Every structure is written in structure tokens, then in C-alpha cells.
Tab-separated table of C-alpha atoms and ligand atoms in Angstrom:
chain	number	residue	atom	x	y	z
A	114	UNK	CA	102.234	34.209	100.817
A	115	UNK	CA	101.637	36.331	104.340
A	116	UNK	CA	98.715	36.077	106.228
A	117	UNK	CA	97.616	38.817	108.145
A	118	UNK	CA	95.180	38.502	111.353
A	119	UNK	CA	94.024	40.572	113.781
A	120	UNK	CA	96.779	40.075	116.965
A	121	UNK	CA	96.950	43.192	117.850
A	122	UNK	CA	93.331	44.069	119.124
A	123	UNK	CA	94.020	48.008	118.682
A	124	UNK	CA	90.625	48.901	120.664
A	125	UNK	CA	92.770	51.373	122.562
A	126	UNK	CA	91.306	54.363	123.855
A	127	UNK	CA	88.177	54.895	121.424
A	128	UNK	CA	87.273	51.168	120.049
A	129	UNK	CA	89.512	51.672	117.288
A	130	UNK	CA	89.133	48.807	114.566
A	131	UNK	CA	91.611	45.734	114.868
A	132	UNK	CA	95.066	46.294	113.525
A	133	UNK	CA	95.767	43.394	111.097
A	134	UNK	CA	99.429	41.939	112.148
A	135	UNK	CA	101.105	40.002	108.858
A	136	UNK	CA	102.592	36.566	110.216
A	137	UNK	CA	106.639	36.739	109.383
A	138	UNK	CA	107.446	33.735	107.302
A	139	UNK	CA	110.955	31.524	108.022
A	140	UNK	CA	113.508	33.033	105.918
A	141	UNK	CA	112.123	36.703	105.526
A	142	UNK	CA	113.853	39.746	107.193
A	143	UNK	CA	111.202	40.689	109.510
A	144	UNK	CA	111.234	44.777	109.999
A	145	UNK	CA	109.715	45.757	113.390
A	146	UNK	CA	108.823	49.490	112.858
A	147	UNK	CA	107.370	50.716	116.628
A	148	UNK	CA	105.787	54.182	117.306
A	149	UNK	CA	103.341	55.656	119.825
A	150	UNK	CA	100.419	56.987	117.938
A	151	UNK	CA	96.800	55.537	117.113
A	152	UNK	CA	97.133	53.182	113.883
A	153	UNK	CA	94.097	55.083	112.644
A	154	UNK	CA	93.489	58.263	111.575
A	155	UNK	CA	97.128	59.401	112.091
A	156	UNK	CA	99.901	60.700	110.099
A	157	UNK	CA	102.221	58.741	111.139
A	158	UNK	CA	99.975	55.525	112.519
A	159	UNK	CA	98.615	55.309	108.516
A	160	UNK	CA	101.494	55.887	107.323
A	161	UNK	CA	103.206	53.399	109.027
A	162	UNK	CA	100.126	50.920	108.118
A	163	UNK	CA	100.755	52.056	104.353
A	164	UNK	CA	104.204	50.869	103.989
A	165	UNK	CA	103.547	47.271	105.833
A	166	UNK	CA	101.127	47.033	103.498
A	167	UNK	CA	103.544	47.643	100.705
A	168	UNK	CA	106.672	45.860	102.338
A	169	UNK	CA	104.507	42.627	102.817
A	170	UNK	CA	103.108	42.574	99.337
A	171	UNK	CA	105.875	43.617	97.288
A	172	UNK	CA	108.277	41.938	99.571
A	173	UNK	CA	107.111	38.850	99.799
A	174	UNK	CA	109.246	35.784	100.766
A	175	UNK	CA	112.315	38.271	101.286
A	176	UNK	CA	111.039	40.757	103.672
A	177	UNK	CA	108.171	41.291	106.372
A	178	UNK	CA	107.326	44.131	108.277
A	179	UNK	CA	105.513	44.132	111.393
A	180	UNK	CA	103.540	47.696	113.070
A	181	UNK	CA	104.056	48.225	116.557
A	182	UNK	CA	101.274	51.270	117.225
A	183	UNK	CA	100.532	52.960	121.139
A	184	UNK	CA	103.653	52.295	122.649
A	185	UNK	CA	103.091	49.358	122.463
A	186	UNK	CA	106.357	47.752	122.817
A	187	UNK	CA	108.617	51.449	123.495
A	188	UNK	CA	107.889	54.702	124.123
A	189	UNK	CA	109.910	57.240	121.964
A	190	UNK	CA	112.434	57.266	125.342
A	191	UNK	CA	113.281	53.848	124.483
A	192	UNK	CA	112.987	53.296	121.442
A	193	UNK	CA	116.346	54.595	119.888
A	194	UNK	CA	118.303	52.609	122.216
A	195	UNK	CA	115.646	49.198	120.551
A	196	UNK	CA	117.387	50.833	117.104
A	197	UNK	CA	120.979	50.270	118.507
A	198	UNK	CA	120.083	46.843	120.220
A	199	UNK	CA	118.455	45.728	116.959
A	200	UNK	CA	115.559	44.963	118.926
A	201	UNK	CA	113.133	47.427	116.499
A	202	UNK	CA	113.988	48.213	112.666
A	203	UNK	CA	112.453	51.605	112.292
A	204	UNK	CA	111.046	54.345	114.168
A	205	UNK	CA	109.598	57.717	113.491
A	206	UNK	CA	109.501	59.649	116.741
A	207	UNK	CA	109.401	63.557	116.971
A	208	UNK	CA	112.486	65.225	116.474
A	209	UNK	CA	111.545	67.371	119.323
A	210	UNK	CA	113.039	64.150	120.979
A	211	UNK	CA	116.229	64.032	119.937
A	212	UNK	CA	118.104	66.818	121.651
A	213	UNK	CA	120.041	63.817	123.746
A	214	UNK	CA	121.904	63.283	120.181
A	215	UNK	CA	122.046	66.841	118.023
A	216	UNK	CA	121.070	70.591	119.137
A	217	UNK	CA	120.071	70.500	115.254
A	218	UNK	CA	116.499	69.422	114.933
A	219	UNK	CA	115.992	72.113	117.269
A	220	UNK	CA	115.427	73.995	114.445
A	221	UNK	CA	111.829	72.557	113.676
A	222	UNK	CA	111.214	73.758	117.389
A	223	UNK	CA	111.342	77.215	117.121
A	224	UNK	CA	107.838	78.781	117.868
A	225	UNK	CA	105.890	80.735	114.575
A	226	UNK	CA	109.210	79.594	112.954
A	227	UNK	CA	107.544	78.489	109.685
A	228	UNK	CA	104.552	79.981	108.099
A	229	UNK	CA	102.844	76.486	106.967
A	230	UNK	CA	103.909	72.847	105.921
A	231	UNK	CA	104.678	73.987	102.268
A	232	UNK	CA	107.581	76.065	103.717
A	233	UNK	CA	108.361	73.057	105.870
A	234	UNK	CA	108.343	71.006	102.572
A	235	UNK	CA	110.922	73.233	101.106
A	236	UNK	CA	113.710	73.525	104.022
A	237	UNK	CA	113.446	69.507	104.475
A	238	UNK	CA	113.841	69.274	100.532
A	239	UNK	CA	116.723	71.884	100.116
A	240	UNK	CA	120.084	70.890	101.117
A	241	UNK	CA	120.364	71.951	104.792
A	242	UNK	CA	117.205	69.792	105.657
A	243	UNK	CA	118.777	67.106	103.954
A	244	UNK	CA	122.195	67.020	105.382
A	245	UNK	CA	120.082	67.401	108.969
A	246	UNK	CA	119.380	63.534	108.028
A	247	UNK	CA	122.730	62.981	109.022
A	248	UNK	CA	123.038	64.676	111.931
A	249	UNK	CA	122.856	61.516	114.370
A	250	UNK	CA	125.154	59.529	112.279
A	251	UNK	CA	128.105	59.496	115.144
A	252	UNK	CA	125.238	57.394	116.777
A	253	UNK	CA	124.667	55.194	114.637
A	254	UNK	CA	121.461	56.279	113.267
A	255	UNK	CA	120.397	56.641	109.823
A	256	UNK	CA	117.620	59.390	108.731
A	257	UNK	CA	115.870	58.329	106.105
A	258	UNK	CA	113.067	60.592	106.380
A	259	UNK	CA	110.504	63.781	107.341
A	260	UNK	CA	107.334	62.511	108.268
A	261	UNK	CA	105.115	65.556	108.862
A	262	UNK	CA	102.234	65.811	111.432
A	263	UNK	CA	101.860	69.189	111.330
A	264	UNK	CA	101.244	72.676	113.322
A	265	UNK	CA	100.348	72.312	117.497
A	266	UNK	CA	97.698	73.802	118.780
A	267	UNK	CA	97.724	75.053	122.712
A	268	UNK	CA	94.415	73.447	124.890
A	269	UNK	CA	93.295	73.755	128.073
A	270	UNK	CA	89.724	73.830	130.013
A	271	UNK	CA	89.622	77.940	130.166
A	272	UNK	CA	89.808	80.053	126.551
A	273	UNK	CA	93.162	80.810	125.864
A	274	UNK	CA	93.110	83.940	123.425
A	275	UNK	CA	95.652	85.808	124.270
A	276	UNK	CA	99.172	84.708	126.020
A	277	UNK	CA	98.074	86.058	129.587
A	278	UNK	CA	95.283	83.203	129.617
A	279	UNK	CA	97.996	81.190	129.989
A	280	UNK	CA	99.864	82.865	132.865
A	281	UNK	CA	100.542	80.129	135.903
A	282	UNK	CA	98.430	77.475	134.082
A	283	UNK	CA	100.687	74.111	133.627
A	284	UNK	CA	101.315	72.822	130.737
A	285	UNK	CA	102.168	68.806	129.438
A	286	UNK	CA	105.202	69.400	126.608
A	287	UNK	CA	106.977	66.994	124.827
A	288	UNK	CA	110.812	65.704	126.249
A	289	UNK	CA	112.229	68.858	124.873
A	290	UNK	CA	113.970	72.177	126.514
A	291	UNK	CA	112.652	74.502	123.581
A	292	UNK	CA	109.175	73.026	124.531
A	293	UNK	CA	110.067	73.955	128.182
A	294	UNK	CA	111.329	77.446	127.175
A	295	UNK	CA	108.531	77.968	125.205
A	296	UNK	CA	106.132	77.450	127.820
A	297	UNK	CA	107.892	79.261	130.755
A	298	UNK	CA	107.736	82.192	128.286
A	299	UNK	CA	103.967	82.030	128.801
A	300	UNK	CA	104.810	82.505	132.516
A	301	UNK	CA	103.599	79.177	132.820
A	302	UNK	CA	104.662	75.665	133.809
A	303	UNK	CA	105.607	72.772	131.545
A	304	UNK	CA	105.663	69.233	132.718
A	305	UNK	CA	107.395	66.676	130.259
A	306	UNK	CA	105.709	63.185	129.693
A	307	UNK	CA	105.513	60.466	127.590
A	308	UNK	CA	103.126	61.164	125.259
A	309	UNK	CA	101.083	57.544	126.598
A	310	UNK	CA	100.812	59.418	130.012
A	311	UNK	CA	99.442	62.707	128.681
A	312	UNK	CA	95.373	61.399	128.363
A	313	UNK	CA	95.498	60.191	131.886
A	314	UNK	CA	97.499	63.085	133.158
A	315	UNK	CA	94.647	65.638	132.136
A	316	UNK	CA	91.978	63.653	133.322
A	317	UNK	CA	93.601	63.509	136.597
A	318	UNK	CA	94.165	67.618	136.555
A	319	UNK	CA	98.048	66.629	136.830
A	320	UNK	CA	98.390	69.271	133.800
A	321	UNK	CA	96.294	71.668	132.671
A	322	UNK	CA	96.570	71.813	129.065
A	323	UNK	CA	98.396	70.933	126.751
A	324	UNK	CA	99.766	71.469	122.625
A	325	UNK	CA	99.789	68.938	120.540
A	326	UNK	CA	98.741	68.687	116.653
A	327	UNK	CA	94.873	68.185	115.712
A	328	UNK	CA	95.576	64.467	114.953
A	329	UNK	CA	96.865	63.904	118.461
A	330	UNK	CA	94.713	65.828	120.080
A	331	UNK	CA	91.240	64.037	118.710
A	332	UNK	CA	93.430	60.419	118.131
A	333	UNK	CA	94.795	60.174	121.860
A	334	UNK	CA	91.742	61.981	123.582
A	335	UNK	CA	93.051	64.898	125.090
A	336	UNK	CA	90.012	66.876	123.808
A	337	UNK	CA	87.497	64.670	126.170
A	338	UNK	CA	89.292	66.631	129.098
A	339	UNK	CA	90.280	70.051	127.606
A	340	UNK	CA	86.554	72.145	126.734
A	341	UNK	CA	89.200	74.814	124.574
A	342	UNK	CA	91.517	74.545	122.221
A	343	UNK	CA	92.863	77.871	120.494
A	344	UNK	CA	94.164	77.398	116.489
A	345	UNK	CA	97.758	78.729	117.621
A	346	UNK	CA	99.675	76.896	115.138
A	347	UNK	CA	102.561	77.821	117.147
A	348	UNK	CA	105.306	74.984	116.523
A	349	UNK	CA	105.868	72.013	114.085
A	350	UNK	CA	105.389	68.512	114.928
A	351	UNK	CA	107.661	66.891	112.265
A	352	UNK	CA	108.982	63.143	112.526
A	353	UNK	CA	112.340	61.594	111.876
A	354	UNK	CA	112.214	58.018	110.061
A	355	UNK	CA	115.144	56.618	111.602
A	356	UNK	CA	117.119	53.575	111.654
A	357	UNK	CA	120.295	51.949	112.310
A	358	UNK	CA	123.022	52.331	110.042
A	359	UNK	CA	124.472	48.421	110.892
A	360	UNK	CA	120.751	47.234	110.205
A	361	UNK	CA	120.474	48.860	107.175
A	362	UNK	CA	124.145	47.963	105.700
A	363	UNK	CA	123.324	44.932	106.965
A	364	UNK	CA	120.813	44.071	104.293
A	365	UNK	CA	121.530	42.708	100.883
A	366	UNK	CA	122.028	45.671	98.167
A	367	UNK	CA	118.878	44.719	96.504
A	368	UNK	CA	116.402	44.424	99.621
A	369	UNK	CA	118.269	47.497	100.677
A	370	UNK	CA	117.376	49.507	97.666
A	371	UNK	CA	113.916	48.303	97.425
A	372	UNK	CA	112.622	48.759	101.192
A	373	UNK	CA	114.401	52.857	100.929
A	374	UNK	CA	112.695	53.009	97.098
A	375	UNK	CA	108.890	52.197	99.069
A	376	UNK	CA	110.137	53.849	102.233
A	377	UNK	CA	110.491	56.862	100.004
A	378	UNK	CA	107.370	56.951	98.161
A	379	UNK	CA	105.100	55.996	101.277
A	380	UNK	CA	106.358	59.207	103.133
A	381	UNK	CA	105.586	61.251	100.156
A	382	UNK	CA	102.188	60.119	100.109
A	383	UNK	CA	101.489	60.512	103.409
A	384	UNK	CA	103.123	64.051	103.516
A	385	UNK	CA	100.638	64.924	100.964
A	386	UNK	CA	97.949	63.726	103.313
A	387	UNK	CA	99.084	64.686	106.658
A	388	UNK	CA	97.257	68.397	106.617
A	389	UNK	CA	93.841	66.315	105.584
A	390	UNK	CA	93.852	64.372	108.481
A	391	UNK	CA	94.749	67.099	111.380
A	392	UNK	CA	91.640	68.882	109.762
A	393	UNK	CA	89.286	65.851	110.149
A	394	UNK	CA	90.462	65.457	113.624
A	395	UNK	CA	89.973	69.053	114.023
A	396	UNK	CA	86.119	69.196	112.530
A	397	UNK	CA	86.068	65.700	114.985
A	398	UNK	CA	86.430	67.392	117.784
A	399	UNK	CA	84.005	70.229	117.214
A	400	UNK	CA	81.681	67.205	116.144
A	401	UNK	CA	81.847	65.960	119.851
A	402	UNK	CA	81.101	69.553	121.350
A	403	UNK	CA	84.729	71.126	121.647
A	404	UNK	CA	85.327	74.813	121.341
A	405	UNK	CA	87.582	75.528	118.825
A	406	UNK	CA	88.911	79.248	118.638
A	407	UNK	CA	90.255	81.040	116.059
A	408	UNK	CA	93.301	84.212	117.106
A	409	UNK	CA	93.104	87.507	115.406
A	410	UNK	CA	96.098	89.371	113.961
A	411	UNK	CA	96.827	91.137	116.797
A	412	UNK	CA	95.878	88.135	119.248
A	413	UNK	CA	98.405	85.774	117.229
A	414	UNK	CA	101.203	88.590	116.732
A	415	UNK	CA	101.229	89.169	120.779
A	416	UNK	CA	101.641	84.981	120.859
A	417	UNK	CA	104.353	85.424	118.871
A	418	UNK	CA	106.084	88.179	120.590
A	419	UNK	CA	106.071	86.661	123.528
A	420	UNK	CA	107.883	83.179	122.379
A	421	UNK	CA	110.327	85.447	120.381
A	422	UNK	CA	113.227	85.385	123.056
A	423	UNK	CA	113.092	81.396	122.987
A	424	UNK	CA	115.101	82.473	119.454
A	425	UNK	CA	117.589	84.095	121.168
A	426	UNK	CA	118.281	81.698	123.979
A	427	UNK	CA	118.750	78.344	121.336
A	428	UNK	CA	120.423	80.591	118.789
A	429	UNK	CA	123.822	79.549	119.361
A	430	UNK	CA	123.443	75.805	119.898
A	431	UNK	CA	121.137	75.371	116.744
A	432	UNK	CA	123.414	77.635	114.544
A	433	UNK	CA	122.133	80.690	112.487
A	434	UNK	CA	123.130	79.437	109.009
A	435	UNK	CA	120.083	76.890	110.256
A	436	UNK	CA	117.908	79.017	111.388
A	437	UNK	CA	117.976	81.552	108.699
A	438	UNK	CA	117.692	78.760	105.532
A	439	UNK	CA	114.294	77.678	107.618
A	440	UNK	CA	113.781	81.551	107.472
A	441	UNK	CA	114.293	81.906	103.645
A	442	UNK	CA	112.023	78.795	103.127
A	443	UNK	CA	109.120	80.928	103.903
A	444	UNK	CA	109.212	82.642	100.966
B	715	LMR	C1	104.108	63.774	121.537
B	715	LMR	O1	104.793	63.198	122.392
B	715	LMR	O2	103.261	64.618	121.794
B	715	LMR	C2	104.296	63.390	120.084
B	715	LMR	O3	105.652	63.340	119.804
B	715	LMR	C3	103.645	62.064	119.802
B	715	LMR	C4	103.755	61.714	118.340
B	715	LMR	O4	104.513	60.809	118.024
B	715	LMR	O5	103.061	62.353	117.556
């Protein structure tokens, strides 16, 4: 029988509740699943919560899983090399991330690219999104799943309503060129960092805004420094659930098929609640006095217009058979 206390004090940035650690018995496979978001509140932090939950009761005396939340032991730079080394189990970074391993997932980049998360849904269930699992697998990774997040919205501390608001501002992005691209097509400037740098970075005035999903945005803090954020829904944040394939042969059949069986069902379940937990963060945020702005048509169509030739430039390297089943999943 586990016992679970309370060693990681998660009081991180907003006094977030302790994060209850299970204590790995002798003889279990211990799991070490790290990721970079709050435990709380989050997609992917309660979703990651959920299934140590589930590995540590149902699992018992053959398997325990231990959370790693904030970066706390890698940042999603690190981390898939930890996969490789053995030195984490599972990870779930953004897939914005990956473009060191696949021009693929490049796909879920593409700004305005998909209408909402039920087309999402249907491109990662149909069989190009599921092949894409694969698409590391000269690396030795395993996919095992989409975790969604869900749409980004763009912030800064001046209204940003129509694309020109964001001429020469600069902007934090994620490690990834479409990100970049997508930016500079703003004629502005896009700084990549970590994502535990990005609070600190905007306090200091290092960046000036920033895109990120609700969740992220009220979760990490970014809204204490950023008075506007515009509803842009402009680009997917969408997470990989990754592994290694030697870890995972390495378990017994049984354990094997288990641990993917509540893998499987946890990410459904928290796919299904990802969307109601951006919009808490977002009403969250206009609870603590942040302007939240809505685009018109014509305000959102000139946003897209603008981003359109980042299409054009990743074409090629994604593929258009890709880009055109994410396309047809809009309908
Ligand atoms: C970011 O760096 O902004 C995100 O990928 C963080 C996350 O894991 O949601």
C-alpha cells in the first residue's frame, strides 16, 4: 500500500496547494513523468495528477508513478534527452518543441489552421494524426498520445486589436521557427525561452508580450504583467505524451498493456476537460482586473491574412497531404 505525502511543497508562483508525492515501494517500476506546468488548474498538470492517481491505485505493488510539475527536474529542452537516458518515463511537452526530431508536428503550428479543438479532435483521431505518433520513432521515442491545451491568445501591456498594434513590439514564443515566423509576420520580434523564464522575463520588460493558452497565461502569471490580452485564438497548443520505445518494451506485456489501457483513458478525460479549464483561467484573469478583448470579423480576418504566408514558407517541409487532411478536418 503507497503512501502519499506532501514532498513536493508546490507553493510556486501563487501559493498553490501541496502536491502529494506517492512513496515508490521496493520492487515496483517507478514511472517518473516530468513536465513544466502548474500541477493545478492545468491541462496537462491535472492530467498528469489524474493518471498517478490511477497508476498508484490500480498499480499497486507492480508499478508507481511519481509527478514532476514546474520544471522541476527538466525543462522541455532537456527532457527528451532524460527519455533516452532513462532518467524520466514520460513526458508531454508541446509539439511546437519538437522540430529538432520531425518537420511534422509543424502541422499543429500553422496560425488560424484549425477552426476549434473538435476539428483538432478529428485530424489527431483520423489516420494521418495517428501515424504522426510515429513520427520520432528513428529516435527512439514512442507517441502515445495528444494531450490538448488549447487555442493561444496574443498579450501584451497596450490593446492589440488589430495586427499593426503589434508592429516592433517583442514578443516571448515558444522554441519553434513557425512561432518565430509567425511573429516576424507581425513585423515584430520574437524571443524564444523556456517557458520557466517567460514570468520573470515580462516583469523585467525583457519581452513585451507574449501568446500562450488561457491556462498558461492565468497558471504561470503572465497576466500580473500584461494589462491586455486579445481572444486571437491564433495557434494550437497541443501536447505529445511521449516515451521511450526501450522503456516501454522494456516492461512486462501485462504492466505494459495496463499502464497504455489508463494512459489512454486519462487523456481522454482530460481532453474532454481541457476547454473548461482555459475558460476558468480566462474568467480568472478578468476576476483579478485584466482586460480581455474580443476581435471582430474583420479585425480577426486581417490577423489572419497577415500570418497567411507563414503557410507558404513551411509548406514544403511539413508536406501538403498534411496540411490539407488538418484542412478537411474542419469540416
Ligand atoms: C510553453 O512553453 O509556452 C508551453 O509549451 C508550456 C506548456 O507546456 O504548456
Amino acid at each position: 500500500m503507497k503512501t502519499f505525502y506532501p514532498a513536493v511543497l508546490m507553493l510556486g508562483l501563487f501559493g498553490a496547494p501541496a502536491f502529494a508525492q506517492a512513496t515508490c515501494e521496493p520492487g515496483e517500476t517507478v514511472i517518473k513523468f516530468s513536465h513544466v506546468v502548474a500541477a493545478e488548474g492545468h491541462p496537462k498538470g491535472e492530467m498528469a495528477t489524474a493518471l498517478a492517481a490511477r497508476v498508484n491505485r490500480e498499480m499497486d505493488g507492480t508499478a508507481c508513478m511519481l509527478v514532476f510539475p514546474m520544471s522541476e527536474l527538466y525543462d522541455d529542452n532537456d527532457v527528451m534527452e532524460a527519455i533516452l537516458l532513462g532518467d524520466v518515463h514520460l513526458a508531454a511537452p508541446s509539439v511546437s518543441k519538437l522540430e529538432n526530431y520531425t518537420f511534422q508536428y509543424r502541422v499543429f503550428d500553422l496560425p488560424f489552421l484549425f477552426d476549434d479543438m473538435d476539428a483538432v479532435q478529428r485530424f489527431v483521431g483520423g489516420p494521418m494524426g495517428q501515424d504522426l505518433l510515429d513520427a520520432m520513432s528513428d529516435y527512439g521515442f514512442a507517441g502515445l498520445g495528444y494531450l490538448f491545451n488549447g487555442l493561444k491568445q496574443f498579450s501584451a501591456s497596450r490593446p492589440l486589436l488589430v495586427p499593426g498594434d503589434a508592429e516592433g513590439l517583442t514578443f516571448r514564443v515558444q522554441a519553434s521557427d513557425v512561432a518565430t515566423s509567425m511573429v516576424e509576420a507581425l513585423a515584430a520580434r520574437a524571443r524564444q525561452l523556456p517557458f520557466e523564464e517567460v514570468r520573470a522575463a515580462l516583469q523585467k520588460g525583457l519581452v513585451d508580450g507574449q501568446e500562450n493558452t488561457w491556462s498558461n497565461i492565468y497558471t504561470a502569471g503572465f497576466y500580473e504583467f500584461q494589462e491586455e490580452v486579445t481572444a486571437t485564438n491564433h495557434q494550437l497548443l497541443v501536447y505529445l505524451v511521449v516515451t521511450s520505445k526501450e522503456w516501454l518494451d522494456s516492461l512486462d506485456s501485462d504492466v505494459r498493456l495496463q499502464f497504455l489501457s489508463i494512459l489512454g483513458e486519462v487523456i481522454e478525460a482530460a481532453n474532454m476537460r481541457a476547454d473548461g479549464i482555459n475558460q476558468a483561467s480566462r474568467q480568472r484573469i478578468v476576476e483579478a482586473g485584466g482586460t480581455v478583448r474580443e476581435l471582430t470579423g474583420d479585425q480577426r480576418r486581417q490577423w489572419r491574412s497577415v500570418m497567411a504566408p507563414v503557410w507558404d514558407e513551411y509548406e514544403t517541409m511539413i508536406g501538403v497531404d498534411l496540411i490539407d487532411a488538418a484542412i478537411a478536418a474542419n469540416d
